[in-house]
Amino acid sequence: MAEWFEILDAEDATRLSHAQIVDLLVEVYEAPDWGAESVAVRYQQAHGIALPGQQPDGTFAVAASRSIRGAQTDLLDGAIAEAATIGGAAPAEVHRQPERCVAVWLLESGDRLEARVGTSREGRCAVTIEESRIRLPERVPELRRRLEHAIERVAARPPA
């Protein structure tokens, strides 16, 4: 990674956008696309210019989480109901084991939506709804609001 950082520093890459860094690495230095994405994000993070939520592959992730009183599987059912309003359908997969209590949607946009419920501690569980593989950073603020509202609705549901 240090060699790539030296190359990017020599190219004054801190002035370039993420896409421009990737293009530079692929077109001039013949790096593979997936490797260029990872190098670009790490370089931007190391220089304090990566965007919030940006992942090593260049996509974005955003999540909302809250500790909610209730049984783990009941909370998963509530999270599924609320996340389905975002995902637009039933989840592609659901797991209800205490160590893996999760539902996953693979959205038409290529995004991944996931509702997770952690194991209970003193009658409360961490409930998280996350959307990842987001390609456009300008979508993140609106998605964050939608996820936060979904978590609020899960918390407001009456216990089963």
C-alpha positions as a Markdown table, in Angstrom:
| # | Residue | x | y | z |
|---|---|---|---|---|
| 1 | Met | 0.0 | 0.0 | 0.0 |
| 2 | Ala | 2.9 | 2.4 | 0.8 |
| 3 | Glu | 4.1 | 2.2 | -2.8 |
| 4 | Trp | 0.6 | 3.2 | -4.1 |
| 5 | Phe | 0.5 | 6.1 | -1.6 |
| 6 | Glu | 3.9 | 7.3 | -2.9 |
| 7 | Ile | 2.6 | 7.2 | -6.4 |
| 8 | Leu | -0.5 | 9.1 | -5.5 |
| 9 | Asp | 1.4 | 11.7 | -3.5 |
| 10 | Ala | 3.7 | 12.2 | -6.5 |
| 11 | Glu | 0.5 | 12.8 | -8.6 |
| 12 | Asp | -0.8 | 15.3 | -6.0 |
| 13 | Ala | -3.9 | 13.0 | -5.7 |
| 14 | Thr | -5.3 | 14.9 | -2.7 |
| 15 | Arg | -6.7 | 17.4 | -5.2 |
| 16 | Leu | -8.5 | 14.6 | -7.2 |
| 17 | Ser | -11.9 | 13.2 | -6.7 |
| 18 | His | -12.3 | 9.5 | -5.7 |
| 19 | Ala | -13.3 | 8.6 | -9.3 |
| 20 | Gln | -10.3 | 10.5 | -10.7 |
| 21 | Ile | -7.9 | 8.6 | -8.4 |
| 22 | Val | -9.4 | 5.3 | -9.5 |
| 23 | Asp | -9.2 | 6.3 | -13.2 |
| 24 | Leu | -5.5 | 7.4 | -12.7 |
| 25 | Leu | -4.6 | 4.1 | -11.0 |
| 26 | Val | -6.4 | 2.0 | -13.7 |
| 27 | Glu | -5.6 | 3.9 | -16.8 |
| 28 | Val | -2.0 | 5.1 | -16.1 |
| 29 | Tyr | -0.7 | 2.6 | -13.6 |
| 30 | Glu | -2.7 | -0.4 | -14.8 |
| 31 | Ala | -4.1 | -1.4 | -11.4 |
| 32 | Pro | -7.2 | -3.7 | -11.5 |
| 33 | Asp | -10.5 | -1.9 | -10.9 |
| 34 | Trp | -11.2 | -3.5 | -7.5 |
| 35 | Gly | -7.7 | -2.8 | -6.3 |
| 36 | Ala | -7.8 | 0.8 | -7.4 |
| 37 | Glu | -11.1 | 1.4 | -5.5 |
| 38 | Ser | -9.6 | 0.0 | -2.3 |
| 39 | Val | -6.3 | 2.0 | -2.7 |
| 40 | Ala | -8.3 | 5.2 | -3.5 |
| 41 | Val | -10.5 | 4.9 | -0.4 |
| 42 | Arg | -7.5 | 4.0 | 1.9 |
| 43 | Tyr | -5.5 | 6.9 | 0.5 |
| 44 | Gln | -8.4 | 9.4 | 1.0 |
| 45 | Gln | -9.0 | 8.1 | 4.5 |
| 46 | Ala | -5.3 | 8.4 | 5.3 |
| 47 | His | -5.3 | 12.0 | 4.1 |
| 48 | Gly | -8.6 | 12.8 | 5.9 |
| 49 | Ile | -10.6 | 13.2 | 2.6 |
| 50 | Ala | -12.7 | 10.1 | 2.4 |
| 51 | Leu | -16.4 | 10.7 | 2.7 |
| 52 | Pro | -18.2 | 9.5 | 5.8 |
| 53 | Gly | -19.5 | 5.9 | 5.4 |
| 54 | Gln | -17.2 | 5.2 | 2.4 |
| 55 | Gln | -16.1 | 1.6 | 2.3 |
| 56 | Pro | -12.8 | 0.2 | 1.0 |
| 57 | Asp | -14.5 | -0.7 | -2.3 |
| 58 | Gly | -15.7 | 2.9 | -2.9 |
| 59 | Thr | -19.3 | 2.3 | -2.1 |
| 60 | Phe | -21.1 | 3.7 | 1.0 |
| 61 | Ala | -22.9 | 2.3 | 4.0 |
| 62 | Val | -25.2 | 3.9 | 6.4 |
| 63 | Ala | -26.9 | 2.5 | 9.5 |
| 64 | Ala | -29.3 | 3.3 | 12.3 |
| 65 | Ser | -29.2 | 1.4 | 15.6 |
| 66 | Arg | -30.9 | 1.5 | 18.9 |
| 67 | Ser | -31.1 | -0.5 | 22.1 |
| 68 | Ile | -34.7 | -1.7 | 22.4 |
| 69 | Arg | -36.5 | -3.6 | 25.1 |
| 70 | Gly | -38.0 | -6.9 | 23.9 |
| 71 | Ala | -37.4 | -10.5 | 22.8 |
| 72 | Gln | -34.8 | -10.9 | 20.1 |
| 73 | Thr | -37.0 | -12.7 | 17.5 |
| 74 | Asp | -40.0 | -10.3 | 18.2 |
| 75 | Leu | -37.7 | -7.4 | 17.6 |
| 76 | Leu | -36.5 | -9.0 | 14.4 |
| 77 | Asp | -40.1 | -9.3 | 13.2 |
| 78 | Gly | -40.6 | -5.6 | 13.9 |
| 79 | Ala | -37.4 | -4.7 | 12.1 |
| 80 | Ile | -38.4 | -6.8 | 9.1 |
| 81 | Ala | -41.8 | -5.1 | 8.9 |
| 82 | Glu | -40.2 | -1.7 | 9.0 |
| 83 | Ala | -37.2 | -2.4 | 6.8 |
| 84 | Ala | -39.6 | -4.0 | 4.2 |
| 85 | Thr | -41.0 | -0.5 | 3.7 |
| 86 | Ile | -37.5 | 0.5 | 2.5 |
| 87 | Gly | -36.7 | -2.8 | 0.7 |
| 88 | Gly | -40.1 | -3.0 | -1.0 |
| 89 | Ala | -40.5 | -6.7 | -0.6 |
| 90 | Ala | -39.9 | -9.7 | 1.7 |
| 91 | Pro | -36.3 | -10.3 | 2.6 |
| 92 | Ala | -34.2 | -12.6 | 0.5 |
| 93 | Glu | -33.0 | -14.4 | 3.6 |
| 94 | Val | -33.9 | -14.6 | 7.3 |
| 95 | His | -32.0 | -16.2 | 10.1 |
| 96 | Arg | -33.4 | -16.5 | 13.6 |
| 97 | Gln | -30.6 | -18.0 | 15.6 |
| 98 | Pro | -29.6 | -16.1 | 18.8 |
| 99 | Glu | -26.1 | -15.7 | 17.4 |
| 100 | Arg | -27.3 | -14.7 | 14.0 |
| 101 | Cys | -30.7 | -12.9 | 14.1 |
| 102 | Val | -30.8 | -11.1 | 10.7 |
| 103 | Ala | -32.8 | -10.4 | 7.6 |
| 104 | Val | -31.2 | -9.4 | 4.3 |
| 105 | Trp | -32.6 | -7.8 | 1.2 |
| 106 | Leu | -30.8 | -7.5 | -2.1 |
| 107 | Leu | -32.2 | -4.4 | -3.7 |
| 108 | Glu | -32.7 | -3.7 | -7.4 |
| 109 | Ser | -30.3 | -0.8 | -7.1 |
| 110 | Gly | -27.5 | -3.2 | -6.1 |
| 111 | Asp | -27.7 | -2.0 | -2.5 |
| 112 | Arg | -27.9 | -4.5 | 0.4 |
| 113 | Leu | -30.3 | -3.9 | 3.2 |
| 114 | Glu | -29.9 | -5.7 | 6.5 |
| 115 | Ala | -31.9 | -5.8 | 9.7 |
| 116 | Arg | -29.9 | -7.2 | 12.7 |
| 117 | Val | -30.8 | -7.9 | 16.3 |
| 118 | Gly | -28.1 | -8.6 | 18.8 |
| 119 | Thr | -28.5 | -11.0 | 21.7 |
| 120 | Ser | -30.5 | -9.8 | 24.7 |
| 121 | Arg | -28.7 | -8.1 | 27.6 |
| 122 | Glu | -30.9 | -7.3 | 30.6 |
| 123 | Gly | -34.0 | -7.5 | 28.4 |
| 124 | Arg | -32.7 | -5.1 | 25.7 |
| 125 | Cys | -31.3 | -5.9 | 22.2 |
| 126 | Ala | -29.3 | -3.8 | 19.8 |
| 127 | Val | -31.5 | -3.4 | 16.7 |
| 128 | Thr | -29.7 | -2.2 | 13.6 |
| 129 | Ile | -30.9 | -1.5 | 10.1 |
| 130 | Glu | -28.1 | -0.9 | 7.6 |
| 131 | Glu | -28.0 | -0.2 | 3.8 |
| 132 | Ser | -24.7 | -0.9 | 2.1 |
| 133 | Arg | -23.2 | -1.1 | -1.3 |
| 134 | Ile | -24.6 | 2.4 | -2.0 |
| 135 | Arg | -22.9 | 3.8 | -5.1 |
| 136 | Leu | -23.9 | 7.4 | -4.9 |
| 137 | Pro | -22.8 | 9.4 | -1.8 |
| 138 | Glu | -25.6 | 11.9 | -2.4 |
| 139 | Arg | -28.1 | 9.2 | -1.4 |
| 140 | Val | -26.6 | 8.7 | 2.0 |
| 141 | Pro | -28.4 | 11.6 | 4.0 |
| 142 | Glu | -31.9 | 10.6 | 2.8 |
| 143 | Leu | -31.2 | 6.9 | 3.4 |
| 144 | Arg | -29.9 | 7.8 | 6.9 |
| 145 | Arg | -33.2 | 9.6 | 7.7 |
| 146 | Arg | -35.3 | 6.7 | 6.4 |
| 147 | Leu | -33.3 | 4.2 | 8.5 |
| 148 | Glu | -33.5 | 6.3 | 11.6 |
| 149 | His | -37.3 | 6.6 | 11.1 |
| 150 | Ala | -37.6 | 2.8 | 10.6 |
| 151 | Ile | -35.6 | 2.2 | 13.9 |
| 152 | Glu | -37.9 | 4.7 | 15.7 |
| 153 | Arg | -41.0 | 2.8 | 14.4 |
| 154 | Val | -39.5 | -0.5 | 15.6 |
| 155 | Ala | -38.9 | 1.0 | 19.1 |
| 156 | Ala | -42.5 | 2.3 | 19.1 |
| 157 | Arg | -44.1 | -1.0 | 18.3 |
| 158 | Pro | -45.9 | -2.6 | 21.3 |
| 159 | Pro | -44.2 | -5.7 | 22.7 |
| 160 | Ala | -45.5 | -9.0 | 21.3 |
